[in-house]
Coordinates of N, CA and C in Angstrom, one line a residue:
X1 N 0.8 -1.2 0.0 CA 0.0 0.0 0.0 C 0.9 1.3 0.0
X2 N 2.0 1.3 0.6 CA 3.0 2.4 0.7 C 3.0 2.6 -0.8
X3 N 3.8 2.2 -0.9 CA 4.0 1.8 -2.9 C 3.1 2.9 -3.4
X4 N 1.8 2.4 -3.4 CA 1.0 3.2 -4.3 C 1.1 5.0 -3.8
X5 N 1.3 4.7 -2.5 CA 1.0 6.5 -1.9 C 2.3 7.6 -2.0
X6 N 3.6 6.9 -2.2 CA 4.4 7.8 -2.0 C 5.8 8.3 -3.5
X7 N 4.5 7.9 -4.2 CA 5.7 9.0 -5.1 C 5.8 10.1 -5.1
X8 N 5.1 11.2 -4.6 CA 5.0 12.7 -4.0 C 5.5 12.6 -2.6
X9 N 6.0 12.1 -1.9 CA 6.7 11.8 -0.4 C 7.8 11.5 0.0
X10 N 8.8 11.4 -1.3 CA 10.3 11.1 -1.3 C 10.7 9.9 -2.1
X11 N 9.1 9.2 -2.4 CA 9.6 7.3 -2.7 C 9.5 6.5 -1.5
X12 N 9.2 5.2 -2.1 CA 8.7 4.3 -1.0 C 9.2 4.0 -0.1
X13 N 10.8 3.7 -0.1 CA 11.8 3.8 1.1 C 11.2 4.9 1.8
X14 N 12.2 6.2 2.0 CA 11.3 7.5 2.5 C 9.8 6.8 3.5
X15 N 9.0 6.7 2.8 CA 7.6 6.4 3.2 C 7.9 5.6 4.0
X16 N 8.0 4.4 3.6 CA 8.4 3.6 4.1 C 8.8 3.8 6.1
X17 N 10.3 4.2 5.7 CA 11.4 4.5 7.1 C 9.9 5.0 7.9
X18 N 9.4 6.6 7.6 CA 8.4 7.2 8.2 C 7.8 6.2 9.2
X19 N 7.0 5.7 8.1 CA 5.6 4.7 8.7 C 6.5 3.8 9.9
X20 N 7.2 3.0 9.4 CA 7.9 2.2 10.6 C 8.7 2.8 11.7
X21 N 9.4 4.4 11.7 CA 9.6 5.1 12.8 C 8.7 5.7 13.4
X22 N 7.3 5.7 13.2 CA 6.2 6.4 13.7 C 5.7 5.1 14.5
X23 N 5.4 3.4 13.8 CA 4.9 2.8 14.5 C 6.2 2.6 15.6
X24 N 7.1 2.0 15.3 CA 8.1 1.7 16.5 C 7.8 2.8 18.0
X25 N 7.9 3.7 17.3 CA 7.4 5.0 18.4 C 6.3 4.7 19.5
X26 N 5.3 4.1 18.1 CA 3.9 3.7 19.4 C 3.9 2.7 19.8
X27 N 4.7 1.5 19.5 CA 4.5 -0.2 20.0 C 5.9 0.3 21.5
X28 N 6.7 1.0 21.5 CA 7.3 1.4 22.4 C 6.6 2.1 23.7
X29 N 6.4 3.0 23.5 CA 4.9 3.7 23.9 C 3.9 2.9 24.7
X30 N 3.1 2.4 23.5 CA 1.6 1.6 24.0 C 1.8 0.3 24.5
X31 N 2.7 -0.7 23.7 CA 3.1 -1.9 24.3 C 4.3 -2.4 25.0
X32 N 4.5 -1.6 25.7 CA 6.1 -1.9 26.4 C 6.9 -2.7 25.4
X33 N 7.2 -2.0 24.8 CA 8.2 -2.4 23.9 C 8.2 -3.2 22.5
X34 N 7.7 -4.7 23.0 CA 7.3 -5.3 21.4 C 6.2 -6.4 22.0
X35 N 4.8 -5.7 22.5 CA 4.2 -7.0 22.6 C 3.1 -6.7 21.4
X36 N 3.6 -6.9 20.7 CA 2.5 -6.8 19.2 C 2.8 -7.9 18.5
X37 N 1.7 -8.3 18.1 CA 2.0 -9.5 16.7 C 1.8 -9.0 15.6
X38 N 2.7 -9.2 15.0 CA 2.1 -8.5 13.0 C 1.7 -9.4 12.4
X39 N 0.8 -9.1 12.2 CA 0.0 -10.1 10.9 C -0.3 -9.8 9.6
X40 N 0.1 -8.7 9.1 CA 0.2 -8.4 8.1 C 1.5 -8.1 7.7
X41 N 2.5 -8.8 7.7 CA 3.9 -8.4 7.8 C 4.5 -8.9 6.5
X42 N 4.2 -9.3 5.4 CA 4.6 -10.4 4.6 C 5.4 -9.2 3.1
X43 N 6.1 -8.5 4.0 CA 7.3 -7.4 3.1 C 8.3 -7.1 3.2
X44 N 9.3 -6.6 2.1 CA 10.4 -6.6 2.4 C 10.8 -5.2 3.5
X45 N 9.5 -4.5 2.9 CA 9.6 -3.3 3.8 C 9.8 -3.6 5.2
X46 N 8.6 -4.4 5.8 CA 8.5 -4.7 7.3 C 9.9 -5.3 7.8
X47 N 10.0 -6.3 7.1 CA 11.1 -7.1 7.7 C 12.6 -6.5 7.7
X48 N 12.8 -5.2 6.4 CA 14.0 -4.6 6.9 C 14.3 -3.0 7.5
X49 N 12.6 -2.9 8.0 CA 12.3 -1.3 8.6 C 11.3 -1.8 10.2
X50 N 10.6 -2.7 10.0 CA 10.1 -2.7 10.9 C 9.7 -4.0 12.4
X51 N 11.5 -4.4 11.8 CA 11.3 -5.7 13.4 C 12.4 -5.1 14.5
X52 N 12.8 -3.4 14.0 CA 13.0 -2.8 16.0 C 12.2 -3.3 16.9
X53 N 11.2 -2.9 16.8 CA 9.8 -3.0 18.0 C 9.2 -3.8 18.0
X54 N 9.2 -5.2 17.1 CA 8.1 -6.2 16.7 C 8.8 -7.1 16.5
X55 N 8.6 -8.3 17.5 CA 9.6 -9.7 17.4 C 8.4 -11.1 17.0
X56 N 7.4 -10.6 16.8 CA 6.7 -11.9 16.4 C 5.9 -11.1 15.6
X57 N 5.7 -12.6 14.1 CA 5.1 -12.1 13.0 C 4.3 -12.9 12.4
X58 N 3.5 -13.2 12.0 CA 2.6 -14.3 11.9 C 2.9 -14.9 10.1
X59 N 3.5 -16.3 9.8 CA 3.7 -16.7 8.7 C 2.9 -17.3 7.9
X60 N 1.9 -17.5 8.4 CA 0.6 -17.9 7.3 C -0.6 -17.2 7.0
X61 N -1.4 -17.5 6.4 CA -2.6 -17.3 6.0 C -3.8 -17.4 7.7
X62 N -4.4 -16.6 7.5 CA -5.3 -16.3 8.7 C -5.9 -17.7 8.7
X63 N -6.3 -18.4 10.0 CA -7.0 -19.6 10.0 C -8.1 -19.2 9.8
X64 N -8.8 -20.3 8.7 CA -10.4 -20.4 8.2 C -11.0 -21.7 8.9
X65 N -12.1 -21.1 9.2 CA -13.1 -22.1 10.4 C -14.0 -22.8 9.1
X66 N -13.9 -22.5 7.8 CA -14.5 -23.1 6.9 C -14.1 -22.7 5.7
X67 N -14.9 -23.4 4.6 CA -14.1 -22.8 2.8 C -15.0 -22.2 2.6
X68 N -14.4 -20.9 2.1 CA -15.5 -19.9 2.2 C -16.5 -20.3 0.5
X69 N -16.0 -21.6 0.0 CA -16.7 -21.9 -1.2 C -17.6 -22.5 -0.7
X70 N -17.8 -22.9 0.3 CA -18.9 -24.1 1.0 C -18.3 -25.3 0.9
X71 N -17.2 -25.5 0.6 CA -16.8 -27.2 0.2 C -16.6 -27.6 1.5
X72 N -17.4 -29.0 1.9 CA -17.3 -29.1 3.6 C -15.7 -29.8 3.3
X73 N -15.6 -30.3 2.2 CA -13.7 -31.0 2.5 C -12.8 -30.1 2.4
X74 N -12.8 -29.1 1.4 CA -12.3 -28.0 1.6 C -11.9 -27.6 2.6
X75 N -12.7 -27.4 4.0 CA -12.6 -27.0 4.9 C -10.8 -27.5 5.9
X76 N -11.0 -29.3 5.6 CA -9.7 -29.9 5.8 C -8.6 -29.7 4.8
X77 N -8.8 -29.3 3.7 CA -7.7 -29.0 2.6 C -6.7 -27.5 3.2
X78 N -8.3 -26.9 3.4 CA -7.7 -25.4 4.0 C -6.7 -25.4 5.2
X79 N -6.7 -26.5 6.0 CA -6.3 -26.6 7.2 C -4.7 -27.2 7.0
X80 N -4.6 -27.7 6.1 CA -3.3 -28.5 5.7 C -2.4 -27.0 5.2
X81 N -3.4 -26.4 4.2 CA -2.7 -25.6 3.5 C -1.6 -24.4 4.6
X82 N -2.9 -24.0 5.4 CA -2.0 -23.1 6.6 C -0.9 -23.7 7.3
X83 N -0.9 -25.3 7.5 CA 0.5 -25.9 8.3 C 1.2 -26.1 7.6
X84 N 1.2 -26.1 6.3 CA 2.5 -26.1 5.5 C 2.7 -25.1 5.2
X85 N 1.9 -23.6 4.7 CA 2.6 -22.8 4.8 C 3.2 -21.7 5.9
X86 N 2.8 -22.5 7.2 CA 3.4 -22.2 8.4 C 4.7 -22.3 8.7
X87 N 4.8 -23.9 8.0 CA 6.2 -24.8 8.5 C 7.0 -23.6 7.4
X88 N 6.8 -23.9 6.2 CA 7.9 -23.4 4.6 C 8.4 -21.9 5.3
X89 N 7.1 -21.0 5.0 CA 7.2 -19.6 5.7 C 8.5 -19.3 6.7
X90 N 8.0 -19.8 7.7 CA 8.9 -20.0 9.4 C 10.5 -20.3 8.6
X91 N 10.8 -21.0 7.8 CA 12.4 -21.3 7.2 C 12.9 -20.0 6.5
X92 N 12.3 -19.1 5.9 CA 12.5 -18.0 5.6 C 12.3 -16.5 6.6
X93 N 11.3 -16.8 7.4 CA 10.9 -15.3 8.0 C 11.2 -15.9 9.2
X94 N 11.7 -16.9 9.8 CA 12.2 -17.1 11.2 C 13.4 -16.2 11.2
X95 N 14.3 -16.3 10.7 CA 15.2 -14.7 10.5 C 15.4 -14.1 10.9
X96 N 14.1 -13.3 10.7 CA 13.7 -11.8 10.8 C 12.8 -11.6 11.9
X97 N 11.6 -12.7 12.3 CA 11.2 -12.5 13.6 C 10.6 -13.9 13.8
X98 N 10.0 -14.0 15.2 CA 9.6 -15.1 16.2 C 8.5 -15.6 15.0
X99 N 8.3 -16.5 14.4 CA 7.4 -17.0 13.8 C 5.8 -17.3 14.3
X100 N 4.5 -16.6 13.9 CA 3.2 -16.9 15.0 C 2.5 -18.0 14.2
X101 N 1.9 -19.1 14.2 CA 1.2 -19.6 13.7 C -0.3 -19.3 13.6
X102 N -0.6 -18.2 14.4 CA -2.1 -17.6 14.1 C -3.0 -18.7 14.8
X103 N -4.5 -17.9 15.8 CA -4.8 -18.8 16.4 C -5.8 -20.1 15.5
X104 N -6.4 -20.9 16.3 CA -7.5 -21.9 15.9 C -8.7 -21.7 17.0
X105 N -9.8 -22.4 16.6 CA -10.7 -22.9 18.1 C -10.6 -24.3 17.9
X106 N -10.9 -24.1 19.5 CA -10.9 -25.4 20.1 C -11.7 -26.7 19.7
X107 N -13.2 -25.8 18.9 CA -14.2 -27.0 18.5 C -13.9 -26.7 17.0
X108 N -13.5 -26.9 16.4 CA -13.5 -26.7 15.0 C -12.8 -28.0 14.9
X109 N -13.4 -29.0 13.8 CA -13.3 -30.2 13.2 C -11.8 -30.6 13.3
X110 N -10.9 -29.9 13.3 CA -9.9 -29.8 13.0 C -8.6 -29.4 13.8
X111 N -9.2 -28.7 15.0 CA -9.0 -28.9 16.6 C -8.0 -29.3 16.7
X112 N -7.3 -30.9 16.8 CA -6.6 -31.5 17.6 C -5.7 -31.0 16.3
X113 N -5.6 -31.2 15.9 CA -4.4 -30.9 14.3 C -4.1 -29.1 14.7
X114 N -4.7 -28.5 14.8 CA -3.9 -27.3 15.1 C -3.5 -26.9 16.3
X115 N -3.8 -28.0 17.7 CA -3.5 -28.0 18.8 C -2.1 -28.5 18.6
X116 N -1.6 -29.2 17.8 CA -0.9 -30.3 18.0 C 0.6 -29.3 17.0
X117 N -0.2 -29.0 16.0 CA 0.9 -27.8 15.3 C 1.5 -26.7 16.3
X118 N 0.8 -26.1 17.1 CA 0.5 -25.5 17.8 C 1.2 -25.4 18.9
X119 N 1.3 -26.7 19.8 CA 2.5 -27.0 20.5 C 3.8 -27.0 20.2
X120 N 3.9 -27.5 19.3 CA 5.4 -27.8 18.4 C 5.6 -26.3 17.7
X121 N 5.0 -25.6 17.5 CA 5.3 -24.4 16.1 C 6.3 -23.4 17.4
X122 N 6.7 -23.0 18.5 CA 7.6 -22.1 19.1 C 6.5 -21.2 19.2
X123 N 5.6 -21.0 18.8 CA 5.2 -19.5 19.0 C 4.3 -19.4 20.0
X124 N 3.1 -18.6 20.2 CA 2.2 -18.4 21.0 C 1.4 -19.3 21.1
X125 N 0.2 -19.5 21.7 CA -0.9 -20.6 21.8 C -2.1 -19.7 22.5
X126 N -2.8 -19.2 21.3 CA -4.2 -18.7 21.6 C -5.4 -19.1 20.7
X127 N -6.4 -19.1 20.9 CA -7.6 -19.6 19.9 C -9.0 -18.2 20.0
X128 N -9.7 -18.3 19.2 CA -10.8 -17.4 18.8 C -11.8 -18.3 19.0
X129 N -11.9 -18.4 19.9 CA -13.6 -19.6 20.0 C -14.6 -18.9 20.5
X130 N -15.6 -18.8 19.9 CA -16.7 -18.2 20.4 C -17.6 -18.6 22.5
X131 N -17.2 -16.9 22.8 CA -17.7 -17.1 24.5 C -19.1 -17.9 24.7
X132 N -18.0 -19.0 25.4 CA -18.7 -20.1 25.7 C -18.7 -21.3 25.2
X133 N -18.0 -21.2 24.0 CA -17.9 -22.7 23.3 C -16.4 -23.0 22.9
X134 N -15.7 -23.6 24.3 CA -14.8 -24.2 24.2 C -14.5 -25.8 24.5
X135 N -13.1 -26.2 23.7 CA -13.3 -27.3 24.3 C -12.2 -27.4 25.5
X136 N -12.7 -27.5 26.7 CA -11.2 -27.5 27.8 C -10.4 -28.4 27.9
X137 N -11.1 -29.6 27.4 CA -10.6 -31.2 27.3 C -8.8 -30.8 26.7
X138 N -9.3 -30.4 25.6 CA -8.6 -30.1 24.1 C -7.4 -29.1 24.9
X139 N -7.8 -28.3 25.4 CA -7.1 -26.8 25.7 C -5.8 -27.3 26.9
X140 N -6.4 -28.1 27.7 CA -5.7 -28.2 29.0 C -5.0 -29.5 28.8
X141 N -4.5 -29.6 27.3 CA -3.2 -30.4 26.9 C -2.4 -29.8 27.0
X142 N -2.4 -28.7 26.3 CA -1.8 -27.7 25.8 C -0.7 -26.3 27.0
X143 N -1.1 -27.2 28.0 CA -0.9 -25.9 28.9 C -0.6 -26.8 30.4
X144 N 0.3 -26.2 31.4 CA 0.5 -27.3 32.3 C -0.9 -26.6 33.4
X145 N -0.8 -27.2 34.7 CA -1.8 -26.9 35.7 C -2.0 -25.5 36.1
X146 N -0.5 -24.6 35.9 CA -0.7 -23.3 36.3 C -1.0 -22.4 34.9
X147 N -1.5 -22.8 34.3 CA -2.0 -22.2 32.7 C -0.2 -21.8 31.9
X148 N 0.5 -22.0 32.2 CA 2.4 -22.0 31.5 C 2.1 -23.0 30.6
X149 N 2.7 -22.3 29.1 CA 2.8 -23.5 28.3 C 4.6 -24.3 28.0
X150 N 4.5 -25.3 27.8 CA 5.6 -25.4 27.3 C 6.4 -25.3 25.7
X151 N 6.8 -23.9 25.5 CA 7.0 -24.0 24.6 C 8.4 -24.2 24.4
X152 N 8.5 -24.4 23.5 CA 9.8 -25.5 22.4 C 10.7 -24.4 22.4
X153 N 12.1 -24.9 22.1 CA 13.4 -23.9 22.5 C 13.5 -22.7 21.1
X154 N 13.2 -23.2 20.1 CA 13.1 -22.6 19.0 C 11.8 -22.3 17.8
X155 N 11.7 -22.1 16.9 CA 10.5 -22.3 15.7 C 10.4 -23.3 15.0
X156 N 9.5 -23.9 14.9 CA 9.7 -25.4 13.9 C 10.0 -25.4 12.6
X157 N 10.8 -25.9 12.1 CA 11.0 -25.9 10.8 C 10.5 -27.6 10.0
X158 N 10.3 -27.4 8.6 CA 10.1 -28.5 8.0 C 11.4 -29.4 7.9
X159 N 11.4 -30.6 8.4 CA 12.3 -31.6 8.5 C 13.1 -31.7 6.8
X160 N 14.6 -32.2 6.8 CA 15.7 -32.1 5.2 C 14.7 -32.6 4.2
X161 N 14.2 -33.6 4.4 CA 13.5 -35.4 3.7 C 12.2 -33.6 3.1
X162 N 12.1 -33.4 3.9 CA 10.5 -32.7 2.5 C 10.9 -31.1 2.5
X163 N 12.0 -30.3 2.4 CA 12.1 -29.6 2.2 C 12.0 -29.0 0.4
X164 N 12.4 -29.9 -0.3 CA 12.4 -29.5 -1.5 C 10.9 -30.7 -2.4
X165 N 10.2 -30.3 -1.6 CA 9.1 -31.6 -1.8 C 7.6 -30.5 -1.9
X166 N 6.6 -31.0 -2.3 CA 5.2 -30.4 -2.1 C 4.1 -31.4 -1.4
X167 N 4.2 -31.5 -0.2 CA 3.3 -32.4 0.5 C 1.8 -31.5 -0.1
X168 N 1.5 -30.9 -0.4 CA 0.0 -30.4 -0.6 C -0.4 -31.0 -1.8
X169 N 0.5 -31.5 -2.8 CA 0.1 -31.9 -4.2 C 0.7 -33.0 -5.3
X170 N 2.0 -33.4 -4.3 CA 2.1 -34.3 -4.5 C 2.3 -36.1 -4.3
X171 N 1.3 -36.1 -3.5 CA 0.0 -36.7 -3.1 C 1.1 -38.1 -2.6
X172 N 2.7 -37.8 -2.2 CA 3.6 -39.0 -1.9 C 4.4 -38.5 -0.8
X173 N 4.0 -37.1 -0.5 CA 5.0 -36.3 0.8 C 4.3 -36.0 1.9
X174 N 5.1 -36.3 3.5 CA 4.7 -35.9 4.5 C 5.3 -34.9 4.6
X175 N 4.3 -33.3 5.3 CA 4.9 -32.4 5.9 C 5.5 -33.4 7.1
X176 N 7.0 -32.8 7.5 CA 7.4 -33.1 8.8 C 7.8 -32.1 9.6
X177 N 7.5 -31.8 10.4 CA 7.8 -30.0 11.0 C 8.7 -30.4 13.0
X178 N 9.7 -30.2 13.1 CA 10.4 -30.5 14.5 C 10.8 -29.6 15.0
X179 N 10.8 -29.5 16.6 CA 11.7 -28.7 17.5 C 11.9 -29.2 18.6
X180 N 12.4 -28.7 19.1 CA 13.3 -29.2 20.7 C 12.2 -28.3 21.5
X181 N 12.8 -29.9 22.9 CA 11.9 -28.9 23.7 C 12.3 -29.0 24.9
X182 N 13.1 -28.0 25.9 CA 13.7 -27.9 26.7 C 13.4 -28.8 28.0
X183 N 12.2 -28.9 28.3 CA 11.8 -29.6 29.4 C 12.0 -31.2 29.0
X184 N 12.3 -31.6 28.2 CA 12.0 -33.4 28.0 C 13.4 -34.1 28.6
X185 N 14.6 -33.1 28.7 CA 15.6 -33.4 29.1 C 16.5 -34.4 28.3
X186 N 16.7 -34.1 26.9 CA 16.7 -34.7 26.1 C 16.9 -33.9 24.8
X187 N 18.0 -34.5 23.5 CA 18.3 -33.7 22.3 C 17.1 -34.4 21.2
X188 N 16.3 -35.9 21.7 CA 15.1 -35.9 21.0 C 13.8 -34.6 20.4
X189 N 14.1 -34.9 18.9 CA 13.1 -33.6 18.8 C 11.7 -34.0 18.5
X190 N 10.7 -33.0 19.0 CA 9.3 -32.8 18.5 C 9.2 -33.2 17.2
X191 N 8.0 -34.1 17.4 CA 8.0 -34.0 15.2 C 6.6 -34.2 14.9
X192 N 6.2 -33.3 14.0 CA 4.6 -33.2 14.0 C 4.4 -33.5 12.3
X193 N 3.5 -34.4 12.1 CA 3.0 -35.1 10.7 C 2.1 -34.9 10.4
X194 N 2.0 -34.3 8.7 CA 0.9 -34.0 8.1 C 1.0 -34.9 6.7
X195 N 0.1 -35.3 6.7 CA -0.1 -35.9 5.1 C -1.8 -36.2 4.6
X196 N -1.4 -35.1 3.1 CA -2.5 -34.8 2.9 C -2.7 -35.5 1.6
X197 N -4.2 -36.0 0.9 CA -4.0 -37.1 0.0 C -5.0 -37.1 -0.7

């Protein structure tokens, strides 16, 4: 969007610096420092103007609670699509900031699968479930007795074996996505499997 607005303004850089010394200004300010998640971050702009103040950035596609075409399978297609492009993403923009995997709910068909990414992905662990309709079964995996989660030492990446592979299409590859996790007391890593078919 810069792009389009600043050829009267110096050029996009110019613009650019602005907009990200104005926001750094206020995430310092408003959120002690960097508790902001960007979710709209997917630029070269952001990533080389604006992770002073902002250490987590979300690498995928917003999670969909359904296909917005109505395809009820769809709906699981959709679900694969955001953990692979969670895992791929996270190898590139782990870099430049904390990788977020964006939330899920708890009752959505598909639940245990983004619970389970979720734990393993390094990043946050929150869901958008409509007040009152949770599942706590589901939730209070995820979290020890004093609501602390354990998360993993680093961001998960997609395991060597499918790096240069397309688990989403060709229809013979597992995503395999791992991290370490400090508490297991142990160099055994996390390893979370998707295969979609």
């Amino acid at each position: 969007m810069l792009e389009l607005l600043s050829e009267e303004y110096g050029g996009r850089v110019e613009l650019a610096k602005a907009y990200y010394e104005a926001l750094t200004s206020s995430v310092k300010k408003h959120f002690k420092g960097n508790g902001v998640i960007a979710s709209m971050e997917h630029c070269n702009d952001f990533f080389l103007l604006g992770t002073e103040a902002i250490s987590l950035g979300r690498v995928g596609d917003d999670f969909w609670c359904s296909d917005p075409s109505g395809d009820p399978n769809g709906t699981y297609w959709l679900q694969g699509c955001h953990m692979v492009h969670c895992a791929y993403n996270s190898l590139w923009m782990g870099n430049f900031i904390h990788p977020d995997w964006d939330m899920f709910q708890s009752t959505h068909p598909c639940a245990e699968f983004h619970a389970a990414s979720r734990a393993i992905s390094g990043g946050p662990i929150y869901v958008s479930d409509c007040v009152g309709n949770h599942n706590f079964k589901l939730l209070k995996t995820l979290v020890l007795p004093d609501g602390s989660i354990l998360r993993c030492q680093h961001y998960a990446l997609p395991t060597r074996d499918c790096l240069f592979e397309d688990p989403l299409h060709d229809g013979k590859t597992m995503l395999k996505i791992w991290n370490l996790n400090k508490v297991s007391h142990s160099k055994t890593p996390s390893l979370f499997i998707l295969f979609y078919n």
